[in-house]
Each structure stands twice: as C-alpha cells, then as structure tokens.
C-alpha cells in the first residue's frame, strides 16, 4: 500500500474516533467504514466485462483500501458488475453489505454495461442537458439532491472526478472547479480521485471536531449558492470578453499584415520582360 492511501486510511480512522455518534453529514449511510478490498483477479474480471481499465489511483484504492463504503457525503459505491439477464453479481455481496454500495453497478445494468467503454462526451465544463454521462465514466456516488461524482475513464480527463450537478442548475465540471465555485474553503490540489477523497476527509474531520460547525452540502444553502453562481457567471462573462478581445486583435493584425503585403507589391519595381 502506498503512502498516500495509508494517509487517507489514517485520517478515516481519526474520523471514526472523532464521530462515534455518526453526526457528520452522510455518516449514517456508511458509518465511516470501507467495504473489503477487491481482489486483483476480480478487478480484472469486472474491467473485462465493462471493457475498461481503471485509472491507476482508483485501482490502488479499491484493491488495497476498500471497494466502496465510507466516502464523500452519502458514500463511495463499489466497483462492481450486475448482470440482470444472468443474475450475476461481481463481486458477490456479503450479507451485511449496504445496498448503496452496488448503486453504480445497478445504474450500469439499467443503462447498458457498454457505457464505461464509450468516449467521455465532454471537452470542458458544460451546462448542456441531454448529455449521457454514463459514457466513459464510473459513478462514484451521490453527494445528495441528485448531485453525483463521476470518475472519468478515458481521454484527456481520465483519472479526474467530475461533478454532475445539473439537477441544481450548476452544470458539469471537474471536482476542483465545483469545489471552488460552490463549496468554498481550501481548494483540493487537483480533481483526481485521491484528492477528491482526501478533500472529503479534511472537511468531515473539521465538522467532527469539538465546536465544529455542521457542514451542509452546497444545495442546502441557497443564498450563498446564488452568490457563488453569480460570481461564476461573472468569471465566465469576463473570459468570453477576453476571448472576443483576442479575436478582434488577431483580426486587426491579419488586416494589417495584408495591407503591408499589398503595399510591398505595389512599391516593388516592375521587371521588363
């Protein structure tokens, strides 16, 4: 087990000790405990069923730390395969396995197991409806109020966690952007799986400390959320204005280059044939 994952497990153990009454948001779902790790052979079998290879940090986590359970807000779902036609569940759940652990696999069974192997449909943050985000992703879990965390499996964003918050009119974007625009506080180092998980641990530990304020998900605080949306829209408008200025500047330079070329042609001496 590598040092980064050991650090996460150490902080998770601290969270269990700090919150025995399970008062931290979402703790009643997973009780701050991970399900058993996934055997590498079983991981390879499930990857083959979906036709994917998981990003390396997530592979290390599910095979050494745990496959589902304690995780951001309502918990981390398991990497699993549910085949309704054959009645096959990989891996076989234990008797006391929380139902939410297999939520991601059930979603794949309903929408088609080929989804994770298809290209991720976005080239950047988007607010467009009708995009199938089952393509090229693994559903990591529910943050509450239909906001979901998705691990991108292919393309330039492979290994990043993206947040699908379209249900709350906040769009789809990398986790770090979502944390900046709609959560506030210290920003995670990046949008990778381990940073996403570590950011949740840090926030949960802060909530669990004596005197720590109850932590509400972004959608539960409409006034601050409206202000964050307004600031995000202002940044987007400023970025569009900057792009338009750059386009106008490039067009002016192109016209000037053309005019200089015409002038050189007119002033060049005519060569008698």
mmCIF file of C-alpha atoms in Angstrom:
data_model
loop_
_atom_site.group_PDB
_atom_site.id
_atom_site.type_symbol
_atom_site.label_atom_id
_atom_site.label_comp_id
_atom_site.label_asym_id
_atom_site.label_seq_id
_atom_site.Cartn_x
_atom_site.Cartn_y
_atom_site.Cartn_z
ATOM 1 C CA UNK A 1 0.000 0.000 0.000
ATOM 2 C CA UNK A 2 1.422 3.381 -0.952
ATOM 3 C CA UNK A 3 1.936 6.286 1.440
ATOM 4 C CA UNK A 4 -0.874 8.436 0.030
ATOM 5 C CA UNK A 5 -3.501 5.754 0.560
ATOM 6 C CA UNK A 6 -2.105 4.957 4.016
ATOM 7 C CA UNK A 7 -2.557 8.649 4.872
ATOM 8 C CA UNK A 8 -6.186 8.504 3.755
ATOM 9 C CA UNK A 9 -6.859 5.416 5.887
ATOM 10 C CA UNK A 10 -5.189 7.049 8.896
ATOM 11 C CA UNK A 11 -7.455 10.097 8.530
ATOM 12 C CA UNK A 12 -10.502 7.852 8.101
ATOM 13 C CA UNK A 13 -9.631 6.086 11.381
ATOM 14 C CA UNK A 14 -9.356 9.506 13.058
ATOM 15 C CA UNK A 15 -12.803 10.372 11.696
ATOM 16 C CA UNK A 16 -14.311 7.184 13.172
ATOM 17 C CA UNK A 17 -12.881 8.071 16.573
ATOM 18 C CA UNK A 18 -13.969 11.720 16.310
ATOM 19 C CA UNK A 19 -17.557 10.932 15.268
ATOM 20 C CA UNK A 20 -18.784 7.859 17.189
ATOM 21 C CA UNK A 21 -22.360 9.199 17.128
ATOM 22 C CA UNK A 22 -22.266 9.472 13.315
ATOM 23 C CA UNK A 23 -23.258 13.134 13.285
ATOM 24 C CA UNK A 24 -21.168 14.046 10.227
ATOM 25 C CA UNK A 25 -23.302 14.505 7.111
ATOM 26 C CA UNK A 26 -23.811 11.141 5.373
ATOM 27 C CA UNK A 27 -22.201 9.034 8.117
ATOM 28 C CA UNK A 28 -25.375 7.077 8.847
ATOM 29 C CA UNK A 29 -25.130 5.638 5.330
ATOM 30 C CA UNK A 30 -21.593 4.220 5.590
ATOM 31 C CA UNK A 31 -20.625 4.542 9.287
ATOM 32 C CA UNK A 32 -17.125 5.738 8.301
ATOM 33 C CA UNK A 33 -16.173 2.199 7.253
ATOM 34 C CA UNK A 34 -14.941 0.805 3.946
ATOM 35 C CA UNK A 35 -16.059 -2.475 2.411
ATOM 36 C CA UNK A 36 -13.351 -5.132 1.911
ATOM 37 C CA UNK A 37 -10.820 -4.505 -0.881
ATOM 38 C CA UNK A 38 -11.373 -6.049 -4.293
ATOM 39 C CA UNK A 39 -9.074 -8.931 -5.235
ATOM 40 C CA UNK A 40 -6.940 -8.016 -8.275
ATOM 41 C CA UNK A 41 -8.242 -11.035 -10.192
ATOM 42 C CA UNK A 42 -11.844 -9.961 -9.569
ATOM 43 C CA UNK A 43 -10.985 -6.388 -10.560
ATOM 44 C CA UNK A 44 -9.563 -7.642 -13.867
ATOM 45 C CA UNK A 45 -12.697 -9.729 -14.453
ATOM 46 C CA UNK A 46 -15.030 -6.756 -13.900
ATOM 47 C CA UNK A 47 -12.867 -4.476 -16.043
ATOM 48 C CA UNK A 48 -13.107 -7.037 -18.838
ATOM 49 C CA UNK A 49 -16.905 -7.143 -18.530
ATOM 50 C CA UNK A 50 -17.085 -3.358 -18.944
ATOM 51 C CA UNK A 51 -14.229 -3.186 -21.470
ATOM 52 C CA UNK A 52 -12.236 -0.629 -19.463
ATOM 53 C CA UNK A 53 -9.085 -0.228 -17.408
ATOM 54 C CA UNK A 54 -9.491 1.880 -14.286
ATOM 55 C CA UNK A 55 -7.215 4.877 -13.626
ATOM 56 C CA UNK A 56 -4.273 3.757 -11.507
ATOM 57 C CA UNK A 57 -5.018 5.700 -8.257
ATOM 58 C CA UNK A 58 -8.562 4.292 -8.122
ATOM 59 C CA UNK A 59 -7.270 0.771 -8.934
ATOM 60 C CA UNK A 60 -4.852 1.006 -5.991
ATOM 61 C CA UNK A 61 -7.580 2.267 -3.680
ATOM 62 C CA UNK A 62 -10.174 -0.439 -4.430
ATOM 63 C CA UNK A 63 -7.592 -3.256 -4.255
ATOM 64 C CA UNK A 64 -5.768 -2.121 -1.099
ATOM 65 C CA UNK A 65 -8.046 0.193 0.918
ATOM 66 C CA UNK A 66 -11.647 -0.802 0.209
ATOM 67 C CA UNK A 67 -14.195 -1.242 -2.547
ATOM 68 C CA UNK A 68 -16.963 1.152 -1.554
ATOM 69 C CA UNK A 69 -18.286 2.357 1.782
ATOM 70 C CA UNK A 70 -17.006 5.437 3.597
ATOM 71 C CA UNK A 71 -16.623 8.315 1.197
ATOM 72 C CA UNK A 72 -17.834 11.756 0.195
ATOM 73 C CA UNK A 73 -21.244 12.665 1.578
ATOM 74 C CA UNK A 74 -23.515 9.598 1.100
ATOM 75 C CA UNK A 75 -20.648 7.185 0.498
ATOM 76 C CA UNK A 76 -18.471 5.546 -2.129
ATOM 77 C CA UNK A 77 -20.184 2.941 -4.302
ATOM 78 C CA UNK A 78 -18.388 -0.305 -5.153
ATOM 79 C CA UNK A 79 -16.750 -1.077 -8.473
ATOM 80 C CA UNK A 80 -18.993 -3.981 -9.403
ATOM 81 C CA UNK A 81 -20.942 -5.640 -12.202
ATOM 82 C CA UNK A 82 -24.610 -6.571 -12.054
ATOM 83 C CA UNK A 83 -25.963 -8.640 -14.944
ATOM 84 C CA UNK A 84 -29.744 -8.803 -14.615
ATOM 85 C CA UNK A 85 -30.094 -11.246 -17.513
ATOM 86 C CA UNK A 86 -27.811 -13.841 -15.895
ATOM 87 C CA UNK A 87 -28.379 -12.856 -12.292
ATOM 88 C CA UNK A 88 -24.622 -12.453 -11.818
ATOM 89 C CA UNK A 89 -23.210 -10.004 -9.295
ATOM 90 C CA UNK A 90 -19.456 -9.381 -9.193
ATOM 91 C CA UNK A 91 -18.158 -9.458 -6.529
ATOM 92 C CA UNK A 92 -20.750 -11.349 -4.522
ATOM 93 C CA UNK A 93 -22.050 -9.061 -1.773
ATOM 94 C CA UNK A 94 -21.737 -10.046 1.871
ATOM 95 C CA UNK A 95 -24.952 -10.459 3.857
ATOM 96 C CA UNK A 96 -24.489 -7.124 5.640
ATOM 97 C CA UNK A 97 -23.386 -5.121 2.578
ATOM 98 C CA UNK A 98 -25.166 -1.774 2.413
ATOM 99 C CA UNK A 99 -27.422 -1.628 -0.662
ATOM 100 C CA UNK A 100 -25.957 1.692 -1.806
ATOM 101 C CA UNK A 101 -22.580 0.040 -2.448
ATOM 102 C CA UNK A 102 -23.951 -1.530 -5.636
ATOM 103 C CA UNK A 103 -25.798 1.567 -6.803
ATOM 104 C CA UNK A 104 -23.262 2.316 -9.565
ATOM 105 C CA UNK A 105 -23.404 -1.226 -10.935
ATOM 106 C CA UNK A 106 -27.197 -1.223 -10.899
ATOM 107 C CA UNK A 107 -27.193 2.037 -12.862
ATOM 108 C CA UNK A 108 -24.896 0.397 -15.440
ATOM 109 C CA UNK A 109 -27.198 -2.620 -15.706
ATOM 110 C CA UNK A 110 -30.178 -0.337 -16.389
ATOM 111 C CA UNK A 111 -28.438 1.948 -18.895
ATOM 112 C CA UNK A 112 -26.262 -0.654 -20.611
ATOM 113 C CA UNK A 113 -22.933 -2.084 -19.407
ATOM 114 C CA UNK A 114 -21.108 -0.821 -22.513
ATOM 115 C CA UNK A 115 -21.331 2.806 -21.297
ATOM 116 C CA UNK A 116 -17.984 2.974 -19.427
ATOM 117 C CA UNK A 117 -16.075 1.859 -22.539
ATOM 118 C CA UNK A 118 -17.520 4.642 -24.721
ATOM 119 C CA UNK A 119 -15.778 8.029 -25.127
ATOM 120 C CA UNK A 120 -16.339 10.657 -22.443
ATOM 121 C CA UNK A 121 -18.620 13.184 -24.193
ATOM 122 C CA UNK A 122 -17.308 16.496 -22.791
ATOM 123 C CA UNK A 123 -14.345 18.659 -23.791
ATOM 124 C CA UNK A 124 -14.804 21.036 -20.844
ATOM 125 C CA UNK A 125 -17.326 22.195 -18.226
ATOM 126 C CA UNK A 126 -20.875 22.203 -19.563
ATOM 127 C CA UNK A 127 -24.411 23.091 -18.576
ATOM 128 C CA UNK A 128 -25.976 21.261 -21.529
ATOM 129 C CA UNK A 129 -28.823 18.862 -20.849
ATOM 130 C CA UNK A 130 -29.256 15.561 -22.663
ATOM 131 C CA UNK A 131 -25.589 14.511 -22.432
ATOM 132 C CA UNK A 132 -25.141 10.860 -21.454
ATOM 133 C CA UNK A 133 -22.544 10.982 -18.707
ATOM 134 C CA UNK A 134 -22.716 7.212 -18.376
ATOM 135 C CA UNK A 135 -20.282 7.204 -21.295
ATOM 136 C CA UNK A 136 -16.634 6.984 -20.325
ATOM 137 C CA UNK A 137 -17.211 7.263 -16.568
ATOM 138 C CA UNK A 138 -17.713 5.256 -13.396
ATOM 139 C CA UNK A 139 -20.370 6.545 -10.977
ATOM 140 C CA UNK A 140 -18.565 7.015 -7.643
ATOM 141 C CA UNK A 141 -21.519 8.086 -5.532
ATOM 142 C CA UNK A 142 -24.248 10.501 -4.533
ATOM 143 C CA UNK A 143 -23.454 13.848 -2.900
ATOM 144 C CA UNK A 144 -27.134 14.447 -2.167
ATOM 145 C CA UNK A 145 -30.008 16.071 -4.057
ATOM 146 C CA UNK A 146 -29.174 14.207 -7.311
ATOM 147 C CA UNK A 147 -25.589 15.555 -7.433
ATOM 148 C CA UNK A 148 -23.207 12.766 -8.453
ATOM 149 C CA UNK A 149 -19.452 12.243 -8.583
ATOM 150 C CA UNK A 150 -18.132 10.599 -11.761
ATOM 151 C CA UNK A 151 -14.660 9.169 -12.381
ATOM 152 C CA UNK A 152 -13.600 9.806 -15.988
ATOM 153 C CA UNK A 153 -12.112 6.666 -17.535
ATOM 154 C CA UNK A 154 -10.793 7.825 -20.907
ATOM 155 C CA UNK A 155 -9.499 10.784 -22.898
ATOM 156 C CA UNK A 156 -7.630 13.865 -21.669
ATOM 157 C CA UNK A 157 -9.580 13.959 -18.381
ATOM 158 C CA UNK A 158 -9.003 10.286 -17.476
ATOM 159 C CA UNK A 159 -8.497 9.903 -13.731
ATOM 160 C CA UNK A 160 -10.335 13.115 -12.841
ATOM 161 C CA UNK A 161 -13.509 13.244 -10.761
ATOM 162 C CA UNK A 162 -16.229 15.371 -12.387
ATOM 163 C CA UNK A 163 -19.365 16.547 -10.609
ATOM 164 C CA UNK A 164 -22.726 16.252 -12.351
ATOM 165 C CA UNK A 165 -24.773 18.965 -10.641
ATOM 166 C CA UNK A 166 -27.204 19.689 -13.473
ATOM 167 C CA UNK A 167 -30.145 18.838 -11.226
ATOM 168 C CA UNK A 168 -29.347 22.002 -9.264
ATOM 169 C CA UNK A 169 -28.590 24.118 -12.353
ATOM 170 C CA UNK A 170 -24.864 24.085 -11.618
ATOM 171 C CA UNK A 171 -23.694 22.138 -14.674
ATOM 172 C CA UNK A 172 -20.973 19.512 -15.022
ATOM 173 C CA UNK A 173 -17.337 20.289 -14.254
ATOM 174 C CA UNK A 174 -14.120 18.927 -12.713
ATOM 175 C CA UNK A 175 -14.331 18.479 -8.954
ATOM 176 C CA UNK A 176 -11.780 21.211 -8.196
ATOM 177 C CA UNK A 177 -13.803 23.751 -10.221
ATOM 178 C CA UNK A 178 -17.010 22.703 -8.456
ATOM 179 C CA UNK A 179 -15.352 22.996 -5.033
ATOM 180 C CA UNK A 180 -14.092 26.482 -5.942
ATOM 181 C CA UNK A 181 -17.425 27.740 -7.290
ATOM 182 C CA UNK A 182 -19.954 26.070 -5.000
ATOM 183 C CA UNK A 183 -18.257 24.871 -1.800
ATOM 184 C CA UNK A 184 -15.593 27.397 -0.860
ATOM 185 C CA UNK A 185 -12.809 26.975 1.679
ATOM 186 C CA UNK A 186 -9.391 25.448 0.946
ATOM 187 C CA UNK A 187 -9.177 24.062 -2.571
ATOM 188 C CA UNK A 188 -8.066 20.492 -3.301
ATOM 189 C CA UNK A 189 -4.754 20.126 -5.120
ATOM 190 C CA UNK A 190 -6.407 18.709 -8.242
ATOM 191 C CA UNK A 191 -9.505 16.826 -9.432
ATOM 192 C CA UNK A 192 -8.025 13.316 -9.118
ATOM 193 C CA UNK A 193 -9.675 10.525 -7.146
ATOM 194 C CA UNK A 194 -7.297 10.647 -4.172
ATOM 195 C CA UNK A 195 -7.562 14.446 -3.907
ATOM 196 C CA UNK A 196 -11.382 14.171 -4.071
ATOM 197 C CA UNK A 197 -11.410 11.570 -1.291
ATOM 198 C CA UNK A 198 -8.880 13.457 0.830
ATOM 199 C CA UNK A 199 -10.809 16.716 0.498
ATOM 200 C CA UNK A 200 -13.906 15.000 1.898
ATOM 201 C CA UNK A 201 -11.920 13.597 4.823
ATOM 202 C CA UNK A 202 -10.494 17.001 5.697
ATOM 203 C CA UNK A 203 -13.933 18.643 5.623
ATOM 204 C CA UNK A 204 -15.537 15.809 7.601
ATOM 205 C CA UNK A 205 -12.791 15.948 10.258
ATOM 206 C CA UNK A 206 -13.338 19.694 10.582
ATOM 207 C CA UNK A 207 -17.070 19.098 11.059
ATOM 208 C CA UNK A 208 -16.430 16.357 13.643
ATOM 209 C CA UNK A 209 -14.034 18.353 15.847
ATOM 210 C CA UNK A 210 -15.444 19.790 19.113
ATOM 211 C CA UNK A 211 -17.202 23.013 18.245
ATOM 212 C CA UNK A 212 -17.084 22.271 14.530
ATOM 213 C CA UNK A 213 -19.987 23.734 12.583
ATOM 214 C CA UNK A 214 -22.408 21.304 10.890
ATOM 215 C CA UNK A 215 -21.405 21.011 7.255
ATOM 216 C CA UNK A 216 -24.216 21.437 4.750
ATOM 217 C CA UNK A 217 -23.966 20.368 1.125
ATOM 218 C CA UNK A 218 -23.972 23.322 -1.323
ATOM 219 C CA UNK A 219 -27.581 22.828 -2.404
ATOM 220 C CA UNK A 220 -28.768 23.210 1.218
ATOM 221 C CA UNK A 221 -27.622 26.859 1.414
ATOM 222 C CA UNK A 222 -29.464 28.682 -1.396
ATOM 223 C CA UNK A 223 -28.363 32.250 -0.580
ATOM 224 C CA UNK A 224 -24.586 31.560 -0.629
ATOM 225 C CA UNK A 225 -25.103 29.277 -3.613
ATOM 226 C CA UNK A 226 -26.860 32.041 -5.544
ATOM 227 C CA UNK A 227 -23.942 34.362 -4.791
ATOM 228 C CA UNK A 228 -21.429 31.738 -5.937
ATOM 229 C CA UNK A 229 -23.392 31.182 -9.138
ATOM 230 C CA UNK A 230 -23.378 34.933 -9.802
ATOM 231 C CA UNK A 231 -19.596 35.106 -9.308
ATOM 232 C CA UNK A 232 -19.122 32.103 -11.584
ATOM 233 C CA UNK A 233 -21.251 33.752 -14.271
ATOM 234 C CA UNK A 234 -19.197 36.962 -13.908
ATOM 235 C CA UNK A 235 -15.954 34.995 -14.385
ATOM 236 C CA UNK A 236 -17.410 33.266 -17.439
ATOM 237 C CA UNK A 237 -18.528 36.595 -18.910
ATOM 238 C CA UNK A 238 -15.077 38.074 -18.299
ATOM 239 C CA UNK A 239 -13.454 35.073 -20.003
ATOM 240 C CA UNK A 240 -15.774 35.438 -23.019
ATOM 241 C CA UNK A 241 -14.983 39.166 -23.241
ATOM 242 C CA UNK A 242 -11.239 38.441 -23.114
ATOM 243 C CA UNK A 243 -11.598 35.848 -25.880
ATOM 244 C CA UNK A 244 -13.547 38.302 -28.022
ATOM 245 C CA UNK A 245 -10.868 40.974 -27.497
ATOM 246 C CA UNK A 246 -8.181 38.490 -28.518
ATOM 247 C CA UNK A 247 -10.142 37.590 -31.680
ATOM 248 C CA UNK A 248 -10.556 41.264 -32.617
ATOM 249 C CA UNK A 249 -6.855 41.891 -32.035
ATOM 250 C CA UNK A 250 -5.913 38.895 -34.206
ATOM 251 C CA UNK A 251 -8.258 40.118 -36.961
ATOM 252 C CA UNK A 252 -6.720 43.605 -36.873
ATOM 253 C CA UNK A 253 -3.213 42.165 -37.091
ATOM 254 C CA UNK A 254 -4.249 39.988 -40.031
ATOM 255 C CA UNK A 255 -5.668 43.021 -41.856
ATOM 256 C CA UNK A 256 -2.503 44.998 -41.185
ATOM 257 C CA UNK A 257 -0.356 42.149 -42.490
ATOM 258 C CA UNK A 258 -2.493 42.057 -45.617
ATOM 259 C CA UNK A 259 -2.206 45.804 -46.116
ATOM 260 C CA UNK A 260 1.577 45.651 -45.694
ATOM 261 C CA UNK A 261 1.742 42.895 -48.286
ATOM 262 C CA UNK A 262 -0.323 44.916 -50.764
ATOM 263 C CA UNK A 263 1.911 47.940 -50.216
ATOM 264 C CA UNK A 264 5.065 45.914 -50.846
ATOM 265 C CA UNK A 265 3.602 44.525 -54.066
ATOM 266 C CA UNK A 266 2.649 47.991 -55.351
ATOM 267 C CA UNK A 267 6.021 49.514 -54.487
ATOM 268 C CA UNK A 268 8.111 46.715 -55.989
ATOM 269 C CA UNK A 269 9.793 47.712 -59.317
ATOM 270 C CA UNK A 270 8.262 46.257 -62.452
ATOM 271 C CA UNK A 271 10.651 43.910 -64.218
ATOM 272 C CA UNK A 272 10.530 44.267 -68.008
ATOM 273 C CA UNK A 273 10.147 41.010 -69.775
#
